[in-house]
Amino acid sequence: MLRHLALLCPLALAVGPALAQTVHVRADLTTGANNGSTWADAFQGAAGLRAALAVATPGTEIWVAGGTYRAEPMPGSGFPLPRHGITVTTQCLTLRGGFAGTETASFERTDPERRPVVLSGDALGNDDGSAATLSDNAPTVLQVLGAGRFTMEYVQVADSLDVGFLAEDSNARVSRCVFTGCSGSGAIVRGSGPFSSTGPGGRLEDCRFEDNGLDGLFFGGSPGPGERVALQRCVFENNGRHGLSTSGEERNVFEVRNCVFHGNGQNGAILPRFYDGGLDVDLFQCTVVGNGGVGILSPG
């Protein structure tokens, strides 16, 4: 099953950490070999991340310097033209943002929040807030499909026509990311085994879900028995419908810690139905204020 593949990543373990590939991306670079091997030869421009994903192998780390990386403009006839987002299918991929473009180790990053890596659905770079310029944006900016373990940090996902970030049948660990300005939901996680308390994935930490048209985060996944969906220190603010919305199965375990639900159009959070002896919903030290409907709704 994908869940077990996400935990083991057999090929990545077989080659060992010494042989793990690191690929570099810099939107502002105009010189060098444009092959991703070093910062000086990093993949360049707004399409640099898509180029890096094209050469990624299982276990690859992609280091991305601050800048804007766009969905792909697609040729065609009619309007609006279809747009491709950024797609990840490589197993056990790590996407790290916030680099200046000189570091040799990820811990050397200083103030990574000041070097935002923006993944934008505005493929043509023409958004001005009007419906006409939004209609040609990518329906989904970043989609992770059947990719086993996927790790992402210091990335902002914005400007989708529908969903900002979609993780489907993948074990996602996401930290210090922002999901904003999407016409639909900021992020959707669904499928089998997207989270696990026993593996390297399994949580969203220190993330912001704000100013999206529908939900900040929608979770519709189906982890295995006893597995845990963990959200820690996340902010859900000013989303048009719900901050957090879930429809998980009764066997799921939800843990929501130190999160803020503020100014959402309807409910701050909709947690799964409670089943006696089945579903376990743990809510710790959260702030819920100023939402249009119920602060926390857990029917059943």
CSV table of C-alpha atoms in Angstrom, one decimal:
chain,number,residue,atom,x,y,z
A,1,MET,CA,0.0,0.0,0.0
A,2,LEU,CA,1.1,3.6,-0.5
A,3,ARG,CA,1.1,4.1,3.2
A,4,HIS,CA,3.9,1.6,3.8
A,5,LEU,CA,5.8,2.8,0.8
A,6,ALA,CA,5.7,6.3,2.3
A,7,LEU,CA,7.3,5.1,5.5
A,8,LEU,CA,10.0,2.9,4.0
A,9,CYS,CA,11.1,4.7,0.8
A,10,PRO,CA,13.1,1.5,-0.1
A,11,LEU,CA,15.1,3.0,-3.0
A,12,ALA,CA,16.1,6.0,-1.1
A,13,LEU,CA,17.3,3.8,1.8
A,14,ALA,CA,19.1,1.5,-0.6
A,15,VAL,CA,21.3,4.3,-2.1
A,16,GLY,CA,22.0,5.8,1.3
A,17,PRO,CA,22.1,9.4,2.5
A,18,ALA,CA,25.5,10.0,1.0
A,19,LEU,CA,24.2,9.6,-2.5
A,20,ALA,CA,20.9,11.5,-2.0
A,21,GLN,CA,20.6,14.1,-4.9
A,22,THR,CA,20.3,17.8,-4.1
A,23,VAL,CA,19.0,20.0,-6.9
A,24,HIS,CA,19.2,23.8,-6.7
A,25,VAL,CA,16.7,26.4,-8.1
A,26,ARG,CA,17.1,30.2,-8.3
A,27,ALA,CA,14.4,32.3,-10.0
A,28,ASP,CA,16.8,35.3,-10.3
A,29,LEU,CA,19.7,33.5,-11.9
A,30,THR,CA,20.6,34.3,-15.5
A,31,THR,CA,24.1,32.7,-15.9
A,32,GLY,CA,25.5,29.2,-15.4
A,33,ALA,CA,24.7,25.8,-16.8
A,34,ASN,CA,21.0,25.8,-15.8
A,35,ASN,CA,21.2,22.1,-14.6
A,36,GLY,CA,20.6,22.4,-10.9
A,37,SER,CA,23.9,20.9,-9.8
A,38,THR,CA,25.1,23.9,-7.7
A,39,TRP,CA,23.8,27.3,-6.8
A,40,ALA,CA,25.9,28.8,-9.6
A,41,ASP,CA,24.4,26.4,-12.1
A,42,ALA,CA,20.9,26.3,-10.6
A,43,PHE,CA,17.8,25.8,-12.6
A,44,GLN,CA,16.7,29.3,-13.6
A,45,GLY,CA,13.7,31.6,-13.8
A,46,ALA,CA,10.0,31.2,-13.0
A,47,ALA,CA,10.0,27.7,-14.5
A,48,GLY,CA,13.1,26.5,-12.6
A,49,LEU,CA,11.1,24.4,-10.1
A,50,ARG,CA,9.3,22.5,-12.9
A,51,ALA,CA,12.7,21.8,-14.5
A,52,ALA,CA,14.1,20.5,-11.1
A,53,LEU,CA,11.1,18.2,-10.7
A,54,ALA,CA,11.7,16.8,-14.2
A,55,VAL,CA,15.1,15.4,-13.1
A,56,ALA,CA,14.3,14.5,-9.5
A,57,THR,CA,14.7,10.9,-8.5
A,58,PRO,CA,13.4,9.1,-5.3
A,59,GLY,CA,15.0,10.7,-2.2
A,60,THR,CA,15.9,14.0,-4.0
A,61,GLU,CA,16.0,17.3,-2.0
A,62,ILE,CA,15.2,20.4,-4.0
A,63,TRP,CA,16.6,23.6,-2.5
A,64,VAL,CA,14.8,26.7,-3.7
A,65,ALA,CA,16.0,30.3,-3.3
A,66,GLY,CA,13.5,33.0,-2.7
A,67,GLY,CA,11.5,34.1,-5.7
A,68,THR,CA,8.3,33.4,-7.6
A,69,TYR,CA,7.8,30.1,-9.5
A,70,ARG,CA,4.8,29.9,-11.7
A,71,ALA,CA,2.4,27.3,-13.1
A,72,GLU,CA,3.0,26.5,-16.8
A,73,PRO,CA,1.2,28.5,-19.5
A,74,MET,CA,-0.4,26.1,-21.9
A,75,PRO,CA,-0.9,26.8,-25.6
A,76,GLY,CA,-4.3,26.2,-27.1
A,77,SER,CA,-7.4,27.7,-28.5
A,78,GLY,CA,-10.4,29.3,-26.8
A,79,PHE,CA,-10.5,31.2,-23.5
A,80,PRO,CA,-9.7,30.7,-20.8
A,81,LEU,CA,-6.7,28.6,-21.8
A,82,PRO,CA,-6.0,25.5,-19.6
A,83,ARG,CA,-3.0,25.9,-17.3
A,84,HIS,CA,-0.9,23.2,-15.7
A,85,GLY,CA,0.2,23.5,-12.1
A,86,ILE,CA,3.3,22.0,-10.6
A,87,THR,CA,3.0,18.3,-10.1
A,88,VAL,CA,5.0,15.9,-7.9
A,89,THR,CA,4.9,12.2,-8.4
A,90,THR,CA,8.5,11.3,-7.4
A,91,GLN,CA,8.7,9.2,-4.3
A,92,CYS,CA,10.2,10.6,-1.0
A,93,LEU,CA,10.8,14.1,-2.4
A,94,THR,CA,11.8,17.0,-0.1
A,95,LEU,CA,11.1,20.6,-1.1
A,96,ARG,CA,12.9,23.2,1.0
A,97,GLY,CA,12.5,27.0,0.5
A,98,GLY,CA,13.9,30.1,2.1
A,99,PHE,CA,17.5,29.9,0.7
A,100,ALA,CA,19.6,32.9,-0.2
A,101,GLY,CA,21.5,30.9,-2.8
A,102,THR,CA,24.8,30.4,-1.1
A,103,GLU,CA,24.2,27.8,1.6
A,104,THR,CA,25.8,24.4,1.6
A,105,ALA,CA,23.6,23.0,4.4
A,106,SER,CA,19.9,23.6,5.1
A,107,PHE,CA,20.6,24.8,8.7
A,108,GLU,CA,22.7,27.7,7.2
A,109,ARG,CA,19.5,29.5,6.2
A,110,THR,CA,19.0,32.8,8.1
A,111,ASP,CA,15.6,34.4,8.2
A,112,PRO,CA,14.1,32.1,5.6
A,113,GLU,CA,10.7,33.8,6.1
A,114,ARG,CA,12.2,36.9,4.5
A,115,ARG,CA,13.0,35.0,1.3
A,116,PRO,CA,9.6,33.7,0.4
A,117,VAL,CA,9.4,30.9,-2.2
A,118,VAL,CA,6.1,31.7,-3.9
A,119,LEU,CA,4.4,29.0,-6.0
A,120,SER,CA,1.9,30.9,-8.0
A,121,GLY,CA,-1.0,29.8,-10.2
A,122,ASP,CA,-0.8,33.1,-12.1
A,123,ALA,CA,1.0,31.5,-15.1
A,124,LEU,CA,0.9,34.6,-17.2
A,125,GLY,CA,1.9,37.0,-14.3
A,126,ASN,CA,-1.1,39.3,-15.2
A,127,ASP,CA,-3.3,39.1,-12.1
A,128,ASP,CA,-4.7,42.4,-11.0
A,129,GLY,CA,-7.6,41.1,-8.9
A,130,SER,CA,-10.2,41.2,-11.6
A,131,ALA,CA,-12.2,38.2,-12.7
A,132,ALA,CA,-10.8,38.4,-16.2
A,133,THR,CA,-7.2,38.0,-15.1
A,134,LEU,CA,-7.9,35.3,-12.6
A,135,SER,CA,-9.9,33.1,-15.0
A,136,ASP,CA,-6.7,31.8,-16.7
A,137,ASN,CA,-4.9,30.8,-13.5
A,138,ALA,CA,-4.0,27.2,-12.8
A,139,PRO,CA,-6.9,25.2,-11.2
A,140,THR,CA,-4.3,23.7,-8.8
A,141,VAL,CA,-0.9,25.2,-8.1
A,142,LEU,CA,0.9,22.3,-6.5
A,143,GLN,CA,-0.3,18.7,-6.6
A,144,VAL,CA,1.4,15.8,-5.0
A,145,LEU,CA,0.0,12.5,-6.4
A,146,GLY,CA,0.9,9.1,-5.1
A,147,ALA,CA,4.3,10.3,-4.1
A,148,GLY,CA,4.9,8.4,-0.9
A,149,ARG,CA,6.6,10.6,1.7
A,150,PHE,CA,6.6,14.3,0.7
A,151,THR,CA,8.2,17.0,2.8
A,152,MET,CA,7.8,20.7,2.3
A,153,GLU,CA,9.0,23.8,4.2
A,154,TYR,CA,9.1,27.5,3.8
A,155,VAL,CA,6.9,27.7,0.7
A,156,GLN,CA,3.9,29.9,-0.1
A,157,VAL,CA,1.2,28.5,-2.4
A,158,ALA,CA,-1.0,31.2,-3.9
A,159,ASP,CA,-3.3,32.4,-6.7
A,160,SER,CA,-5.1,29.2,-7.8
A,161,LEU,CA,-8.3,29.2,-9.7
A,162,ASP,CA,-9.4,26.4,-7.3
A,163,VAL,CA,-7.1,24.6,-4.9
A,164,GLY,CA,-3.6,25.8,-3.9
A,165,PHE,CA,-2.1,22.6,-2.6
A,166,LEU,CA,-3.5,19.1,-3.3
A,167,ALA,CA,-1.9,16.0,-1.6
A,168,GLU,CA,-3.6,12.8,-2.8
A,169,ASP,CA,-2.5,9.3,-1.7
A,170,SER,CA,0.7,10.8,-0.3
A,171,ASN,CA,2.3,11.0,3.2
A,172,ALA,CA,2.7,14.7,3.6
A,173,ARG,CA,4.8,16.5,6.3
A,174,VAL,CA,4.4,20.3,5.7
A,175,SER,CA,5.9,23.0,8.0
A,176,ARG,CA,6.2,26.8,7.9
A,177,CYS,CA,4.2,27.1,4.7
A,178,VAL,CA,1.5,29.6,3.7
A,179,PHE,CA,-1.6,28.8,1.6
A,180,THR,CA,-3.3,32.0,0.5
A,181,GLY,CA,-5.3,33.8,-2.2
A,182,CYS,CA,-6.9,30.7,-3.8
A,183,SER,CA,-10.4,31.0,-5.2
A,184,GLY,CA,-11.3,27.6,-3.7
A,185,SER,CA,-9.5,25.9,-0.8
A,186,GLY,CA,-5.9,26.8,0.3
A,187,ALA,CA,-5.1,23.1,0.7
A,188,ILE,CA,-6.8,19.7,0.3
A,189,VAL,CA,-5.4,16.4,1.7
A,190,ARG,CA,-7.2,13.2,0.7
A,191,GLY,CA,-6.8,9.6,-0.3
A,192,SER,CA,-5.3,6.6,1.5
A,193,GLY,CA,-2.6,7.1,4.1
A,194,PRO,CA,-1.7,10.8,3.7
A,195,PHE,CA,-0.7,10.9,7.4
A,196,SER,CA,1.0,8.6,9.8
A,197,SER,CA,2.1,9.0,13.4
A,198,THR,CA,4.7,6.3,13.1
A,199,GLY,CA,6.6,7.6,10.0
A,200,PRO,CA,8.5,10.7,9.1
A,201,GLY,CA,5.4,12.4,7.8
A,202,GLY,CA,2.1,12.9,9.5
A,203,ARG,CA,1.6,16.5,10.4
A,204,LEU,CA,1.2,20.2,9.4
A,205,GLU,CA,3.2,22.5,11.6
A,206,ASP,CA,3.5,26.3,11.8
A,207,CYS,CA,1.4,26.8,8.7
A,208,ARG,CA,-1.0,29.6,7.7
A,209,PHE,CA,-4.2,29.1,5.7
A,210,GLU,CA,-5.6,32.6,5.0
A,211,ASP,CA,-7.7,34.6,2.6
A,212,ASN,CA,-8.9,31.7,0.5
A,213,GLY,CA,-12.4,31.7,-1.1
A,214,LEU,CA,-13.6,28.4,0.5
A,215,ASP,CA,-11.8,26.5,3.2
A,216,GLY,CA,-8.3,27.1,4.5
A,217,LEU,CA,-7.7,23.3,4.7
A,218,PHE,CA,-10.0,20.4,3.8
A,219,PHE,CA,-9.0,17.0,5.0
A,220,GLY,CA,-10.8,14.0,3.3
A,221,GLY,CA,-8.2,11.3,3.9
A,222,SER,CA,-8.5,7.8,5.2
A,223,PRO,CA,-5.4,6.9,7.2
A,224,GLY,CA,-5.0,3.3,8.6
A,225,PRO,CA,-6.3,2.3,12.0
A,226,GLY,CA,-4.7,4.2,14.8
A,227,GLU,CA,-2.9,6.7,12.6
A,228,ARG,CA,-3.0,10.3,13.6
A,229,VAL,CA,-3.7,13.5,11.8
A,230,ALA,CA,-1.7,16.2,13.6
A,231,LEU,CA,-2.0,19.9,13.1
A,232,GLN,CA,0.2,22.1,15.4
A,233,ARG,CA,0.6,25.9,15.7
A,234,CYS,CA,-1.4,26.6,12.5
A,235,VAL,CA,-3.4,29.7,11.8
A,236,PHE,CA,-6.7,29.5,9.9
A,237,GLU,CA,-7.8,33.1,9.1
A,238,ASN,CA,-10.2,35.0,6.9
A,239,ASN,CA,-11.2,32.1,4.7
A,240,GLY,CA,-14.6,32.5,2.9
A,241,ARG,CA,-16.2,29.3,4.4
A,242,HIS,CA,-14.4,27.2,7.1
A,243,GLY,CA,-10.9,27.5,8.5
A,244,LEU,CA,-10.5,23.7,8.8
A,245,SER,CA,-13.0,21.2,7.3
A,246,THR,CA,-12.8,17.4,7.7
A,247,SER,CA,-14.7,14.4,6.5
A,248,GLY,CA,-12.4,11.6,7.7
A,249,GLU,CA,-13.5,8.1,8.5
A,250,GLU,CA,-14.4,7.1,12.1
A,251,ARG,CA,-11.2,5.3,12.6
A,252,ASN,CA,-9.1,8.4,12.2
A,253,VAL,CA,-7.4,10.2,15.2
A,254,PHE,CA,-7.3,14.0,14.9
A,255,GLU,CA,-5.0,16.0,17.1
A,256,VAL,CA,-5.2,19.8,16.8
A,257,ARG,CA,-2.8,21.7,19.1
A,258,ASN,CA,-2.2,25.5,19.6
A,259,CYS,CA,-4.1,26.5,16.5
A,260,VAL,CA,-5.9,29.8,15.8
A,261,PHE,CA,-9.3,30.0,14.0
A,262,HIS,CA,-10.2,33.6,13.4
A,263,GLY,CA,-12.4,35.6,11.0
A,264,ASN,CA,-13.5,32.7,8.8
A,265,GLY,CA,-16.8,33.3,7.0
A,266,GLN,CA,-18.7,30.3,8.5
A,267,ASN,CA,-17.2,27.9,11.0
A,268,GLY,CA,-13.7,28.0,12.5
A,269,ALA,CA,-13.4,24.3,12.3
A,270,ILE,CA,-15.5,21.3,11.4
A,271,LEU,CA,-14.1,18.2,13.0
A,272,PRO,CA,-15.2,14.6,12.2
A,273,ARG,CA,-18.2,13.0,13.8
A,274,PHE,CA,-17.4,11.4,17.2
A,275,TYR,CA,-17.9,7.6,17.4
A,276,ASP,CA,-17.9,6.0,20.8
A,277,GLY,CA,-14.9,3.7,20.9
A,278,GLY,CA,-13.8,4.8,17.5
A,279,LEU,CA,-12.9,8.3,16.4
A,280,ASP,CA,-10.7,10.3,18.7
A,281,VAL,CA,-10.6,14.1,18.4
A,282,ASP,CA,-8.1,15.8,20.6
A,283,LEU,CA,-8.2,19.6,20.7
A,284,PHE,CA,-5.6,21.4,22.9
A,285,GLN,CA,-5.1,25.1,23.7
A,286,CYS,CA,-6.6,26.5,20.5
A,287,THR,CA,-7.9,30.1,20.0
A,288,VAL,CA,-11.3,30.4,18.3
A,289,VAL,CA,-12.6,33.9,17.8
A,290,GLY,CA,-14.6,36.1,15.4
A,291,ASN,CA,-15.8,33.4,13.0
A,292,GLY,CA,-19.1,33.9,11.2
A,293,GLY,CA,-20.7,30.7,12.4
A,294,VAL,CA,-19.8,28.1,15.1
A,295,GLY,CA,-16.3,28.2,16.4
A,296,ILE,CA,-15.7,24.4,16.6
A,297,LEU,CA,-18.4,22.1,15.2
A,298,SER,CA,-18.1,18.3,15.8
A,299,PRO,CA,-21.5,16.6,15.1
A,300,GLY,CA,-22.5,13.2,16.4
